[in-house]
Short mmCIF file of C-alpha atoms in Angstrom, two decimals:
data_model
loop_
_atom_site.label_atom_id
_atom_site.label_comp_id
_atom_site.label_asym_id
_atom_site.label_seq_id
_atom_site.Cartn_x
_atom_site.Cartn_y
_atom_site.Cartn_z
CA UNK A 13 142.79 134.09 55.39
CA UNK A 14 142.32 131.30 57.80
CA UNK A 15 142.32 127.95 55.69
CA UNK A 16 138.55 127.18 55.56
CA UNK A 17 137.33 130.29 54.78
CA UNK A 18 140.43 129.88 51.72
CA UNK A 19 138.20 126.62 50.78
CA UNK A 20 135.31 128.83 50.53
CA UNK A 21 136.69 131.89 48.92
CA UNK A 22 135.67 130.61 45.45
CA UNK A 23 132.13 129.89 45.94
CA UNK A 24 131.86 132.86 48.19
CA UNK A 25 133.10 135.04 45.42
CA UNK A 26 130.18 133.32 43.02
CA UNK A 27 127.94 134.67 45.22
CA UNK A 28 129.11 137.84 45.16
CA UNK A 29 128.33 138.17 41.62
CA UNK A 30 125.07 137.12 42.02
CA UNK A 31 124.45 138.94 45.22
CA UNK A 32 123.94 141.93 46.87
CA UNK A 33 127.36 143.60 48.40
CA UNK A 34 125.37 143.75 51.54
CA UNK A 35 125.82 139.86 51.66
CA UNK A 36 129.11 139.36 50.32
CA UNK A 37 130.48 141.70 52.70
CA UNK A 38 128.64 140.19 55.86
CA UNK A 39 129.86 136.50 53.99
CA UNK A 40 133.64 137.56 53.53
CA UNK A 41 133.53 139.85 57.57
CA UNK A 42 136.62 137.64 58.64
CA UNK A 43 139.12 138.06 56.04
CA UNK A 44 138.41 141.93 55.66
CA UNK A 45 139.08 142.48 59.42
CA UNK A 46 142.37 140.85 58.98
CA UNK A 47 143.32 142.62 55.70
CA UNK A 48 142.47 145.83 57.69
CA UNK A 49 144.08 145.23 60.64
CA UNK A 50 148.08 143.69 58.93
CA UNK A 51 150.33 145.88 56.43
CA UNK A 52 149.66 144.85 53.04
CA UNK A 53 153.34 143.94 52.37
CA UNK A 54 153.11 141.41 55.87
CA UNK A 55 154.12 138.34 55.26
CA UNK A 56 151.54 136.70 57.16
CA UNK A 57 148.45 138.54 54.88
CA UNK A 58 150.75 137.62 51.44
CA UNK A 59 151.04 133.99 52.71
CA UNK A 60 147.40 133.49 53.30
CA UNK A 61 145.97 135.81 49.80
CA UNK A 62 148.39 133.52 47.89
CA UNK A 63 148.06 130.08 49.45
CA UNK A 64 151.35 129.94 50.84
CA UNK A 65 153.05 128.43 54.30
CA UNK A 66 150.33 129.09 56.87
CA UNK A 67 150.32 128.49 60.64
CA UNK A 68 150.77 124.76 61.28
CA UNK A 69 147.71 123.00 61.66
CA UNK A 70 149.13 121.64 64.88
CA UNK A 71 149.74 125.72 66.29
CA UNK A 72 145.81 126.07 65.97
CA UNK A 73 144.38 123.26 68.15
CA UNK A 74 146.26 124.43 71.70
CA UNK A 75 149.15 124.46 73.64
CA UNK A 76 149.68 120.71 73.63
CA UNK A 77 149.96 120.74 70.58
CA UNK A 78 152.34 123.84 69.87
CA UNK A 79 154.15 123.63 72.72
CA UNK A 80 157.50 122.49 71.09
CA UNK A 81 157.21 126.13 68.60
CA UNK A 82 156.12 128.10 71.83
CA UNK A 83 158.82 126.69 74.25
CA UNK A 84 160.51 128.98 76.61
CA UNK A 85 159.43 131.72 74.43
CA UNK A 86 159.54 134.64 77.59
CA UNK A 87 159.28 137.74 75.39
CA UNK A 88 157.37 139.65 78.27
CA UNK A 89 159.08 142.79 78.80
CA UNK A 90 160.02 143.39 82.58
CA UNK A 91 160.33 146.61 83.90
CA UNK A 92 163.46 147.82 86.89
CA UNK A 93 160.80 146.08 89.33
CA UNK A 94 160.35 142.90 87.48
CA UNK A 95 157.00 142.86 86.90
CA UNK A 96 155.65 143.22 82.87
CA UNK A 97 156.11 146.29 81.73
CA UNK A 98 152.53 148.92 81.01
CA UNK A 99 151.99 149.24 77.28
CA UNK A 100 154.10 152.10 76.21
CA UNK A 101 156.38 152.13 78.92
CA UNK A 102 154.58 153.67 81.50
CA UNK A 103 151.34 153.12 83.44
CA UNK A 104 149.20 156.49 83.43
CA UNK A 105 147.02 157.64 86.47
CA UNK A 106 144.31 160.24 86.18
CA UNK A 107 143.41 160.28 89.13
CA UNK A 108 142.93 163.44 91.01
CA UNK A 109 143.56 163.45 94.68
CA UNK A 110 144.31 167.00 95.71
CA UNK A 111 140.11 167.89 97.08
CA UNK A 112 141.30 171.78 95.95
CA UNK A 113 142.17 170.85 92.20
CA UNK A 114 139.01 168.72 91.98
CA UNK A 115 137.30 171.77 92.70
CA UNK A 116 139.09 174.04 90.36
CA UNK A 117 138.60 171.39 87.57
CA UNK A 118 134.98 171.21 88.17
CA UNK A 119 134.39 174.85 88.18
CA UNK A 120 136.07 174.96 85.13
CA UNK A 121 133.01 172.85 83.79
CA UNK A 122 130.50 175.87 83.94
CA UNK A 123 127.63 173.70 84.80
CA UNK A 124 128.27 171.89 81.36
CA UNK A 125 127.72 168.28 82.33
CA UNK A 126 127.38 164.52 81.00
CA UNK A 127 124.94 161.61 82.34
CA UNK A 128 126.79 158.52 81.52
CA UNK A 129 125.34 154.74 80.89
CA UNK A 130 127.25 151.87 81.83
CA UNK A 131 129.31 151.44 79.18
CA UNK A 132 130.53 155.03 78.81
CA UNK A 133 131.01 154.27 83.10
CA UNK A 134 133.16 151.30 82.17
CA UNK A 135 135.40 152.99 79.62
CA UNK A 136 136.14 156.20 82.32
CA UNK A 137 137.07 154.37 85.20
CA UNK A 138 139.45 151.89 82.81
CA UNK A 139 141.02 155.05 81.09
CA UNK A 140 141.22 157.22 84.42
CA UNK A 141 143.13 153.82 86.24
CA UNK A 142 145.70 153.11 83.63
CA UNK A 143 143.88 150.41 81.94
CA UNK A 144 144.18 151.68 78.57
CA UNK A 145 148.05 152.65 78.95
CA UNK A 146 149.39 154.91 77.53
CA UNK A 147 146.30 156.89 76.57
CA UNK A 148 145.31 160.26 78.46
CA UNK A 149 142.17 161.10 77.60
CA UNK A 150 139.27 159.70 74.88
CA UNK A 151 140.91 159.57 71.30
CA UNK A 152 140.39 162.83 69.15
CA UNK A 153 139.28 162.50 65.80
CA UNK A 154 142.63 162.10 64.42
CA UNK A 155 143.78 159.56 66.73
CA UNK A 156 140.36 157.97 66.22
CA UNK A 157 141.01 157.84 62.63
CA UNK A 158 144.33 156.68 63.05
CA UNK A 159 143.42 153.33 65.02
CA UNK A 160 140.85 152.43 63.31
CA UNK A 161 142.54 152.20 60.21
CA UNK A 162 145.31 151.11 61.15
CA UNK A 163 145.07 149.15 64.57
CA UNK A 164 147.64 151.35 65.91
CA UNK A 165 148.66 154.91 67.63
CA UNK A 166 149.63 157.78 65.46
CA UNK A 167 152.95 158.67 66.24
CA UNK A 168 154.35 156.00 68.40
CA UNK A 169 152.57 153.69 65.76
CA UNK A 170 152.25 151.52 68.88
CA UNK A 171 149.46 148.51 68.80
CA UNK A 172 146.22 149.32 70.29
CA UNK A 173 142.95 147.27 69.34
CA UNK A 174 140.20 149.43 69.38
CA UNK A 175 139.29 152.97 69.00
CA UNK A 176 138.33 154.37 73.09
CA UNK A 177 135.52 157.27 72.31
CA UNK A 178 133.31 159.00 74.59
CA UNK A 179 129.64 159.31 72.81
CA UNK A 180 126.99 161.81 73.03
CA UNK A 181 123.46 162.98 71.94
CA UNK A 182 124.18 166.13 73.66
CA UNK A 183 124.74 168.85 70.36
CA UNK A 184 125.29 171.84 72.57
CA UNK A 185 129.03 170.39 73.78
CA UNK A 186 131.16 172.38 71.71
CA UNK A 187 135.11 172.02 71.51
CA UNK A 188 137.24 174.31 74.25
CA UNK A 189 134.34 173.33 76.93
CA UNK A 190 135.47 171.22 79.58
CA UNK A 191 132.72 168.73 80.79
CA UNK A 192 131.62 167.11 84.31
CA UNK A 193 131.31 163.30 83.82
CA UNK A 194 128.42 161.93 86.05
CA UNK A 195 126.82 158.75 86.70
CA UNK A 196 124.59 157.74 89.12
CA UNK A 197 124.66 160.98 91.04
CA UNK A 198 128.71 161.43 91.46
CA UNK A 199 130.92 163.23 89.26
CA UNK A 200 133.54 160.31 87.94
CA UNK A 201 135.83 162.65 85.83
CA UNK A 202 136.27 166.16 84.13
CA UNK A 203 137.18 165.81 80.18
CA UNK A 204 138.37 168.87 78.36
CA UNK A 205 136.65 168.94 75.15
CA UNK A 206 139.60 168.83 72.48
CA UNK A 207 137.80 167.18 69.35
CA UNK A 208 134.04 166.65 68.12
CA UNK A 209 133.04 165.20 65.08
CA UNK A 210 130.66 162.71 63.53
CA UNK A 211 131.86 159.36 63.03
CA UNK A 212 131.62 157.23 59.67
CA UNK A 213 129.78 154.28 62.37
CA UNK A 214 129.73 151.74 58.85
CA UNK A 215 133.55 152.05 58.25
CA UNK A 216 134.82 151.56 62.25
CA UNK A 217 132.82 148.86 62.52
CA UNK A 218 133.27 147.17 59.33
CA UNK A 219 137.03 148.18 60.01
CA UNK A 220 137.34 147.01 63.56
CA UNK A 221 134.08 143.89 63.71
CA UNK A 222 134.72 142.64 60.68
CA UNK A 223 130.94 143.79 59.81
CA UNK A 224 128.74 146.55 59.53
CA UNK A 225 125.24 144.60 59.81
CA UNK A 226 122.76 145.13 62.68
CA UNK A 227 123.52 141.36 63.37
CA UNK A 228 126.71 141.72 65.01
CA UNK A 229 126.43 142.77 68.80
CA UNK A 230 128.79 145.25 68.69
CA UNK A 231 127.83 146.61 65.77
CA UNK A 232 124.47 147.05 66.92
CA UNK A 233 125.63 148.76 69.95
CA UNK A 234 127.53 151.49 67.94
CA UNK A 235 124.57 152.08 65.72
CA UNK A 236 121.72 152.21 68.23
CA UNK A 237 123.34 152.90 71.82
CA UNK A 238 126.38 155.67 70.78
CA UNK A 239 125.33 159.13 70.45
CA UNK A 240 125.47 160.85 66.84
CA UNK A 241 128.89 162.82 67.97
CA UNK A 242 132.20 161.57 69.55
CA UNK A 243 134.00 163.64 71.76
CA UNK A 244 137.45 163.40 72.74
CA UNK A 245 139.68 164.82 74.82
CA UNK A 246 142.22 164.88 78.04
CA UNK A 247 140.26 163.39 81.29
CA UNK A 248 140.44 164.27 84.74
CA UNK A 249 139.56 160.97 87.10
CA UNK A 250 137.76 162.26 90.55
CA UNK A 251 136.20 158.74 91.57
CA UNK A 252 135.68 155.11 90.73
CA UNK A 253 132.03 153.91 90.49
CA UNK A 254 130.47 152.23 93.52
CA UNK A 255 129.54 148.57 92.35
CA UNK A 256 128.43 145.48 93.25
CA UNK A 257 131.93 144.12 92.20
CA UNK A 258 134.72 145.81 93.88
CA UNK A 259 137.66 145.89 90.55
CA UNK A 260 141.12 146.57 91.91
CA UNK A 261 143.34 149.28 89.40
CA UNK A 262 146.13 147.73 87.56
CA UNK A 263 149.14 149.37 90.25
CA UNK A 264 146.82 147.52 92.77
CA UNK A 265 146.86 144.29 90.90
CA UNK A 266 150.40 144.56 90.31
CA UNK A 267 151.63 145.28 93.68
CA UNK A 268 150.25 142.05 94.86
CA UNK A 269 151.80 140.41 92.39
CA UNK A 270 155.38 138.96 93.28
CA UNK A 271 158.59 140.14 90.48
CA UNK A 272 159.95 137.89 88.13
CA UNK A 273 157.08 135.46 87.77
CA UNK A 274 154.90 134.61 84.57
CA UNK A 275 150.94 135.53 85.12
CA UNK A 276 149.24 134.03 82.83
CA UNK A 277 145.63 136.10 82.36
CA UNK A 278 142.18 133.99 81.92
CA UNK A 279 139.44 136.45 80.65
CA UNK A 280 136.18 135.42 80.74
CA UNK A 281 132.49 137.27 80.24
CA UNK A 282 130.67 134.21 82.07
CA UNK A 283 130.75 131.69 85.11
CA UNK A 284 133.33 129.86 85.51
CA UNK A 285 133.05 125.95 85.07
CA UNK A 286 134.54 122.92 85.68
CA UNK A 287 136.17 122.60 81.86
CA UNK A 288 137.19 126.61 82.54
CA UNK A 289 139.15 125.95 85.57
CA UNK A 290 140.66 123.10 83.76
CA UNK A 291 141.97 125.09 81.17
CA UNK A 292 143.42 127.60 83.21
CA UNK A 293 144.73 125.56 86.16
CA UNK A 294 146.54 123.33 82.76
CA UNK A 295 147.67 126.45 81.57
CA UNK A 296 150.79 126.69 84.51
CA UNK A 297 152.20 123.37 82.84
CA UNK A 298 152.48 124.98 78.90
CA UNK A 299 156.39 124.83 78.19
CA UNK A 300 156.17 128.68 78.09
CA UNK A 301 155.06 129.07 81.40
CA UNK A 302 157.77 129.03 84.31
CA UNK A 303 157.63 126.67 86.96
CA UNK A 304 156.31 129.59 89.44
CA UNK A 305 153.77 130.86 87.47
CA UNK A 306 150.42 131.57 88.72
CA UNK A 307 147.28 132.33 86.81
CA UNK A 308 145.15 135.71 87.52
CA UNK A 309 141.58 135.26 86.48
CA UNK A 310 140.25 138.36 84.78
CA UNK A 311 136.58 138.28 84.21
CA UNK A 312 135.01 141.36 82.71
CA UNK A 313 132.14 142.16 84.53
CA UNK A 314 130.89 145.40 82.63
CA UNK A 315 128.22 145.22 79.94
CA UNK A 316 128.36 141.76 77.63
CA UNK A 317 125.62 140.75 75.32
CA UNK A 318 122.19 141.35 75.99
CA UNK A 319 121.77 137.38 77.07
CA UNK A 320 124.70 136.70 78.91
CA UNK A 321 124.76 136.68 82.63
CA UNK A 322 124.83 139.82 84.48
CA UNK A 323 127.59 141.26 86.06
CA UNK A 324 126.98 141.42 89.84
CA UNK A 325 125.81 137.66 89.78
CA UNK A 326 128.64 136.34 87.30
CA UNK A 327 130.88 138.02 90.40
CA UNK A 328 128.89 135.99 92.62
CA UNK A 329 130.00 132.97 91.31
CA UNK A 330 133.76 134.13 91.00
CA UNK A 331 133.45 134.54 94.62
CA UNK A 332 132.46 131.33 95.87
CA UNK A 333 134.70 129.55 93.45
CA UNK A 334 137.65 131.25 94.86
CA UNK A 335 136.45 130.54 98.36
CA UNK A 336 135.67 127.21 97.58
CA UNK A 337 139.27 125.88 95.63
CA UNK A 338 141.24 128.21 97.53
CA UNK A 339 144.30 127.83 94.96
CA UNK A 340 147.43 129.98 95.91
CA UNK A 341 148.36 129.53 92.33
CA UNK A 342 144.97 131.31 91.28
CA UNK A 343 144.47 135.05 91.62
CA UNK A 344 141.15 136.80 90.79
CA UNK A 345 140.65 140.59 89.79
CA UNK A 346 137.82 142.26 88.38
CA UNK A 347 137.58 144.18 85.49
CA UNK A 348 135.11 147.28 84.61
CA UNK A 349 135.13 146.81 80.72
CA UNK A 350 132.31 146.39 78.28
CA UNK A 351 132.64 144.08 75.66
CA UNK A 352 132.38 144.39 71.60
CA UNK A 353 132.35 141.38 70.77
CA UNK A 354 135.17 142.37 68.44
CA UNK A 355 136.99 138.93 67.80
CA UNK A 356 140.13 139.24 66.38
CA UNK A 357 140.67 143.09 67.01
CA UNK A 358 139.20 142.46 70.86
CA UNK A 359 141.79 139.99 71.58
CA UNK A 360 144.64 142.70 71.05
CA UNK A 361 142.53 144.75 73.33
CA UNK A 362 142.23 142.38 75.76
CA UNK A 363 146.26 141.35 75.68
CA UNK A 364 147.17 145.40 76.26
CA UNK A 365 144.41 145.51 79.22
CA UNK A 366 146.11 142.46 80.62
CA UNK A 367 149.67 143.46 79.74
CA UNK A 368 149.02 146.91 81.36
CA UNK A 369 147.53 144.92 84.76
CA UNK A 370 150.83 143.21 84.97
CA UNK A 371 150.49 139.95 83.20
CA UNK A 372 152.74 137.75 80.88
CA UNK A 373 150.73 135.26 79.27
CA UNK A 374 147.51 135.55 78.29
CA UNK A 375 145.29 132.76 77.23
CA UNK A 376 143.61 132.81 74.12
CA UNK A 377 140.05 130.91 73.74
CA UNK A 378 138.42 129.47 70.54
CA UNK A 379 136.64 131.57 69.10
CA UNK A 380 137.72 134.42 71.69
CA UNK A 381 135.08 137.55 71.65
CA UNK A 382 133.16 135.89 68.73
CA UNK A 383 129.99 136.49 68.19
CA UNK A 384 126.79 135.16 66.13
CA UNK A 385 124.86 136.65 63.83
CA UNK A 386 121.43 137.49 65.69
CA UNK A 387 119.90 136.33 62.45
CA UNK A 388 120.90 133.43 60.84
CA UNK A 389 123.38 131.82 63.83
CA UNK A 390 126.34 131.72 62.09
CA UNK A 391 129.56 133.13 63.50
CA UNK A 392 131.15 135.96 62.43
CA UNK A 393 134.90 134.55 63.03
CA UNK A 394 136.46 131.82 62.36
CA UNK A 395 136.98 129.17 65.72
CA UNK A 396 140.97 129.77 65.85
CA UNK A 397 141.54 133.70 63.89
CA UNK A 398 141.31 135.26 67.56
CA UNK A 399 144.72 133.02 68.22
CA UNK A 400 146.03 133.39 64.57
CA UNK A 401 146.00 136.96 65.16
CA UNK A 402 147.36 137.31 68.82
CA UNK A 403 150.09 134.96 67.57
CA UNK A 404 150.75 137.19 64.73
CA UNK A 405 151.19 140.19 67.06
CA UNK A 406 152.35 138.31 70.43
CA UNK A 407 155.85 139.62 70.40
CA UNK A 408 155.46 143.15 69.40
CA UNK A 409 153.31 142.97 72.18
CA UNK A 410 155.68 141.56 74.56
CA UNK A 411 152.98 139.21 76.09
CA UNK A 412 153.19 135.14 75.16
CA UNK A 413 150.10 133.67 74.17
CA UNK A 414 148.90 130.83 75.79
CA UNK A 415 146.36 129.03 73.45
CA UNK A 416 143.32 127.31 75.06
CA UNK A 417 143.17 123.60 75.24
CA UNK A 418 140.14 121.77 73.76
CA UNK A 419 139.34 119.17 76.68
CA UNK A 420 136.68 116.77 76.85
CA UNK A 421 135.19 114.78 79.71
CA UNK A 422 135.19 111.34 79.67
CA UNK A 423 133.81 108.47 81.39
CA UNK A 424 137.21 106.70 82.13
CA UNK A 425 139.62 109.75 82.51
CA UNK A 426 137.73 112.50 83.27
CA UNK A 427 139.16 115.44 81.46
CA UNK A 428 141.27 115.36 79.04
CA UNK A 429 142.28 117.19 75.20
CA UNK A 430 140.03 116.06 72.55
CA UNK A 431 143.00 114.42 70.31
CA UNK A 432 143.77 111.97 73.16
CA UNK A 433 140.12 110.67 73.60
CA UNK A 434 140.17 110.15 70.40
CA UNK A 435 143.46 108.31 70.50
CA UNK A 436 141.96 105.84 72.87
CA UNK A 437 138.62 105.61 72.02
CA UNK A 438 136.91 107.10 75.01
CA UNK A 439 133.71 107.93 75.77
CA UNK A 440 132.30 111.37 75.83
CA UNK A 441 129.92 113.05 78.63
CA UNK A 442 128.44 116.02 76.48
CA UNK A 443 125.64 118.58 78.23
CA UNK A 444 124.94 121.65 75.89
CA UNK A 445 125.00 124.94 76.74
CA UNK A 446 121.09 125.11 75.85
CA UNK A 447 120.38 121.59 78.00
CA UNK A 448 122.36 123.51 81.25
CA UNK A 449 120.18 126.11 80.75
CA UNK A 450 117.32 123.98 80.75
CA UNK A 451 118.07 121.69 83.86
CA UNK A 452 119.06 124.90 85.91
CA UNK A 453 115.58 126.69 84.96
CA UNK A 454 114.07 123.08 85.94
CA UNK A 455 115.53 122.46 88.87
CA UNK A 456 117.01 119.56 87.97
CA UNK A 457 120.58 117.89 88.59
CA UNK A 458 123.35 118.99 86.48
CA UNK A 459 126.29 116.48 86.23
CA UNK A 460 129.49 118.50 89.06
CA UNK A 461 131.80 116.93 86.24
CA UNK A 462 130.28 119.93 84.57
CA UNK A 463 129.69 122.79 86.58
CA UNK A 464 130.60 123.48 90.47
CA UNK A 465 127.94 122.57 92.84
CA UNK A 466 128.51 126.12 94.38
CA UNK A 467 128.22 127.95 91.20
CA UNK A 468 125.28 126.44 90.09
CA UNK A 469 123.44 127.45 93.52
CA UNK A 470 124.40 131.27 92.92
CA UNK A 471 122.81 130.97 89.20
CA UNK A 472 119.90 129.33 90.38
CA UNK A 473 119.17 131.82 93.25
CA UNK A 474 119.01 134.94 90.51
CA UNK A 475 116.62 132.55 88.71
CA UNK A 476 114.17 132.40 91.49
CA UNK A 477 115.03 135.71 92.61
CA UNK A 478 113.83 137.17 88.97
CA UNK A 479 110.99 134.52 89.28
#
C-alpha cells in the first residue's frame, strides 16, 4: 500500500467494523486493486502489507528527483529494425484486403449482424490495427477470466492491463455464428463467435477499478452501457471508421519513426496546455532519455468521461498547437481508445498501447487515469500509485517510465518544479481548473502563461457554437 493510505489503514479498518462492507470496500478501492493485480509472494506487495522498504519518497515526486535511480536505464526491447519491439513479439494485423475474402467472410455472417456504439467502435479498430498486440480477436471467457484475475495472458502469462470484450444485448447470438460488425452504416469487421457468457460485472470491476460502486466512471459504464452477455472471439478487420480525427495504425506510426531512438509517449484525454507541453518538451532532458529522443504525443480521442472535452474539438486543439510550435522533436498521433478511468491497471494498458505503437518511454502523470467519486469528490487512487505501479512492472514491460514533473509558474522564473520554488521562495501564479472554465465561458482573458492563445480560441468557438 502506498504510504498514506498505510497511515490510514488503522482507522479505516475501525470503520469497517462499524460499517457497512459496501463502504469499507469503496474506502480501502486502492490497496485491493494492487493486491489483485501483484503475486502474493512479490516483494513489492510483502514490503508495503508489512511496513517495510518502500519506494523512496524522492522516486514519487518526478524525474528530477529520481533521475540518479532511473539513469541510463534503456530496457526497451528493439526489434532487427531498431525500433521497440510490439508486445509479444509481433505486431498483429487483421486487416482484410483481398475485396473476394471480405465477401466470403461476410457471407459467412448469414445476415447475423451487430450495431456498435462508440466505444465498442474504438475497441475494433484498436484490436483489428495491432493496438492491442498480440491479441486476435475479443478475449473468450477463459482468457477473460484469466486477465482479470490475474493482470495477465493465460499461457504466455504475458502482462496485459485490462480485459478487451465485445458486449451485447443481442440474446439470439449464439456461439459457432460468425457476426457482421457495423457502425454507422459500414461493416468494420467480421468476429467468429467462439465464447458467450455472462460476466460477474462486480468482481472485474472491483478486480480491475479498484471499485465496484456506481461512483466510479468506469464502473458505471460496465454496469449501465455493456450489454448483459460478452462475446468473444477471432475478428476479421474490413475498415477503419471515418472520423473527425484521422488516427494513424501503429506500423504507420512506426514507420515514420527513425531506428534506434528513444520516443518517449505523452497520453493525454484533454487539451493540451502550457504546463503540458512543459512537461513533455522537459521530458527529452530525463537522464533516461537519449540525447536524440523525441516525444510522440498520444492523445486518446475516443470516449472519456461524460464532462471532459469531446473528441473532434480536443483534436482541434492538437492541431493548431502542432501548427503553431512546429517542434521537430514533437510528433503527434491519434488514438481511437475509450477510456476506464482504470488508474493503476489503465496505466499498464496504456504502456502496451504505446509500446505496441513503437515507443520507449512513456510518461506517467499524477494521478494517471484517476478518477473521482461522482458522489462525495474524493479520488479513487492515490496521486503517485499509477507510477508506483508502472515502476513496479516497467521492465517486464520493456518500456522506461518517465515520471511527470510537478511544475509551477512563477512570477520570477516562469516554470519551474514545485521543490525549487519552494527552495527560493517564489511566488506562485495559480488559475483553477474550475476558474478556466469560468473565464472561457465569460469571455474573459485567461493568463497565455497558462493556456495557448490558439487553444483557447478553438475551446471557445465549440462554446459559442453549442450556445
Amino acid at each position: 500500500m502506498a504510504a498514506h493510505l498505510r497511515r490510514r489503514l488503522p482507522a479505516l479498518l475501525a470503520r469497517a467494523a462499524r460499517s457497512s462492507v459496501a463502504i469499507a470496500q469503496r474506502e480501502l478501492a486502492t490497496p485491493s486493486i494492487l493486491e489483485s493485480c501483484v503475486p502474493a509472494a512479490s516483494p513489492f506487495l510483502m514490503d508495503k502489507m508489512t511496513g517495510g522498504p518502500s519506494i523512496p519518497p524522492t522516486a514519487q515526486r518526478g524525474f528530477a528527483a529520481s533521475a540518479a535511480a532511473a539513469s541510463k536505464s534503456k530496457i526497451a526491447r528493439r526489434g532487427p529494425d531498431g525500433r521497440q519491439e510490439p508486445h509479444g513479439g509481433k505486431l498483429v494485423n487483421l486487416m482484410v484486403t483481398d475485396q473476394k475474402e471480405k465477401e466470403e467472410l461476410l457471407a459467412s455472417c448469414k445476415g447475423v449482424k451487430m450495431d456498435l456504439n462508440e466505444r465498442q467502435s474504438c475497441d475494433v479498430e484498436v484490436l483489428a490495427v495491432g493496438g492491442f498486440s498480440p491479441l486476435e480477436g475479443f478475449m473468450t471467457e477463459d482468457v477473460y477470466n484469466y486477465v482479470v484475475d490475474n493482470m495477465r495472458l493465460p499461457g504466455s502469462d504475458l502482462l496485459f492491463g485490462l480485459p478487451v470484450v465485445m458486449d451485447t444485448f443481442d440474446p439470439s447470438i449464439q456461439v459457432g455464428q460468425r457476426v457482421a460488425l457495423h457502425y454507422h452504416g459500414e461493416v468494420l469487421a467480421v468476429m467468429e463467435v467462439e465464447s458467450k457468457w455472462q460476466p460477474d460485472k462486480v468482481k472485474e470491476t472491483f478486480k480491475c477499478y479498484g471499485s465496484s460502486s456506481l461512483e466510479h466512471p468506469g464502473t458505471l459504464m460496465v454496469a449501465t452501457e455493456r450489454g448483459p452477455w460478452y462475446i468473444g472471439g477471432k475478428v476479421w478487420g474490413f475498415t477503419i471508421p471515418r472520423r473527425v480525427f484521422p488516427c494513424k495504425t501503429p506500423a504507420e506510426v512506426r514507420a515514420e519513426l527513425a531506428p534506434h531512438i528513444d520516443v518517449v509517449a505523452f497520453q493525454c484525454r484533454n487539451p493540451v496546455h502550457r504546463a503540458h507541453y512543459e512537461l513533455f518538451s522537459r521530458s527529452l532532458f530525463a537522464e533516461n532519455v537519449g540525447e536524440d529522443g523525441i516525444v510522440l504525443v498520444h492523445p486518446t480521442c475516443g470516449p472519456t468521461q461524460a464532462d471532459d472535452v469531446p473528441g473532434p474539438v480536443r483534436y482541434e486543439t492538437y492541431l493548431v498547437l502542432k501548427e503553431e510550435k512546429h517542434d521537430p522533436r514533437v510528433q503527434w498521433a491519434y488514438l481511437p481508445y475509450s477510456m476506464h478511468m482504470a488508474g493503476p491497471r489503465e496505466a499498464i494498458q496504456h504502456m502496451i498501447l504505446r509500446k505496441n505503437y513503437g515507443c520507449t518511454h512513456f510518461i506517467i502523470g499524477r494521478d494517471m487515469a484517476g478518477s473521482k467519486s461522482s458522489r462525495t469528490g474524493d479520488d479513487f487512487y492515490g496521486p503517485y500509485d499509477a507510477q508506483d505501479f508502472a515502476k513496479l512492472h516497467s521492465a517486464e514491460l520493456g518500456m522506461d517510465t518517465v515520471p511527470s514533473l510537478n511544475l509551477v509558474y512563477t512570477e520570477e522564473e516562469g516554470y519551474v518544479t514545485a521543490d525549487v520554488a519552494t527552495e527560493k521562495g517564489y511566488h506562485l501564479k495559480k488559475l483553477s481548473g474550475t476558474e478556466f472554465r469560468r473565464k472561457l465561458r465569460a469571455g474573459e482573458d485567461i493568463p497565455e502563461w497558462f493556456a495557448f492563445k490558439s487553444v483557447v480560441e478553438v475551446l471557445r468557438k465549440h462554446i459559442d457554437d453549442k450556445a
